[in-house]
Coordinates of C-alpha atoms in Angstrom, one line a residue:
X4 CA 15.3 -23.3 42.2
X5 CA 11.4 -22.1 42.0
X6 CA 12.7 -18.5 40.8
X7 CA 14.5 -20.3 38.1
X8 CA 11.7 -21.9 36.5
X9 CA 9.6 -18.8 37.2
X10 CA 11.9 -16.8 35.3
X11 CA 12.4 -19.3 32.7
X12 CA 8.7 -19.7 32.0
X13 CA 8.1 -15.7 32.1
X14 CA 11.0 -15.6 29.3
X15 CA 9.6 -18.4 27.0
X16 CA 5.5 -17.2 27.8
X17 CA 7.1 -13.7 26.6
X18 CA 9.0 -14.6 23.2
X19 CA 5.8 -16.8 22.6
X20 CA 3.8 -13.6 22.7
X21 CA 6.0 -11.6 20.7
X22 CA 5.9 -14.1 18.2
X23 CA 2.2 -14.3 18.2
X24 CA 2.4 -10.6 17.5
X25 CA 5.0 -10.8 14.8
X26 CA 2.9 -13.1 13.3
X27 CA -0.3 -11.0 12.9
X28 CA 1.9 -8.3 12.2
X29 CA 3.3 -9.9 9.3
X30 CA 0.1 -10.9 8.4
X31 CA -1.5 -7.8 8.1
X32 CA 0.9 -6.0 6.0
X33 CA 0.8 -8.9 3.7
X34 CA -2.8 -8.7 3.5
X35 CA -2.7 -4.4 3.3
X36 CA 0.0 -5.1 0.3
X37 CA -2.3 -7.4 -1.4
X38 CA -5.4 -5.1 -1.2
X39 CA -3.5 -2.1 -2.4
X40 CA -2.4 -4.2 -5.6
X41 CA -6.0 -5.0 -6.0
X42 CA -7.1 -1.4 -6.0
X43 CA -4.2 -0.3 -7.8
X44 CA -5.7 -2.8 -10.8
X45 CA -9.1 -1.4 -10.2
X46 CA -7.9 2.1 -10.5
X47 CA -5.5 1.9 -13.6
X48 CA -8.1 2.4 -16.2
X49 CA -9.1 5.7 -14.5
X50 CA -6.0 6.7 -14.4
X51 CA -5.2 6.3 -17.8
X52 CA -8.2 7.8 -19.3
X53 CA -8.1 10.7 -17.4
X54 CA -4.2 11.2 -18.5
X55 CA -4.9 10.8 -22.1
X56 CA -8.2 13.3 -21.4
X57 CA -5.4 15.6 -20.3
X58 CA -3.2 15.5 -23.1
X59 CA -5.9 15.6 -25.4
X60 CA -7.0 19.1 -23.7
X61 CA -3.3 20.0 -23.6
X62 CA -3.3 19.0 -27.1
X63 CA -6.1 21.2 -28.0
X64 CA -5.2 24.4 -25.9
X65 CA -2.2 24.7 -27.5
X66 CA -3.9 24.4 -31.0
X67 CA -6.1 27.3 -29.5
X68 CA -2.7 29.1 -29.0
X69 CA -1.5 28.0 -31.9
X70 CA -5.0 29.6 -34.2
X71 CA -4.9 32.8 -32.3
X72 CA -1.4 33.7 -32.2
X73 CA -1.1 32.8 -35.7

């Protein structure tokens, strides 16, 4: 009867840390979703300025091309 409570309280003390763990778990990779949309903001207006300096340089090499070739 003791080995029955023994195993018994080993099972329950073990799903209780497993759900400790999924916990934090969870928690973490809700808090490492919610920092990456907060540097994604942060970065956007880099982003976009240095695509439209690229196709503006596009633009322009290929109004060089366009002056030489023609």
């Amino acid at each position: 009867m003791l080995m029955l409570v023994v195993w018994i309280t080993a099972a329950v003390l073990s799903l209780v840390v497993l759900g400790v763990l999924a916990h934090g778990l969870l928690g973490a990779f809700q808090r490492l979703g919610r920092e990456l949309e907060a540097a994604e903001r942060e970065v956007r207006p880099f982003l976009e300025q240095a695509q439209a300096t690229a196709a503006r340089a596009a633009a322009l090499q290929a109004g060089e091309r366009q002056a030489d070739g023609g």
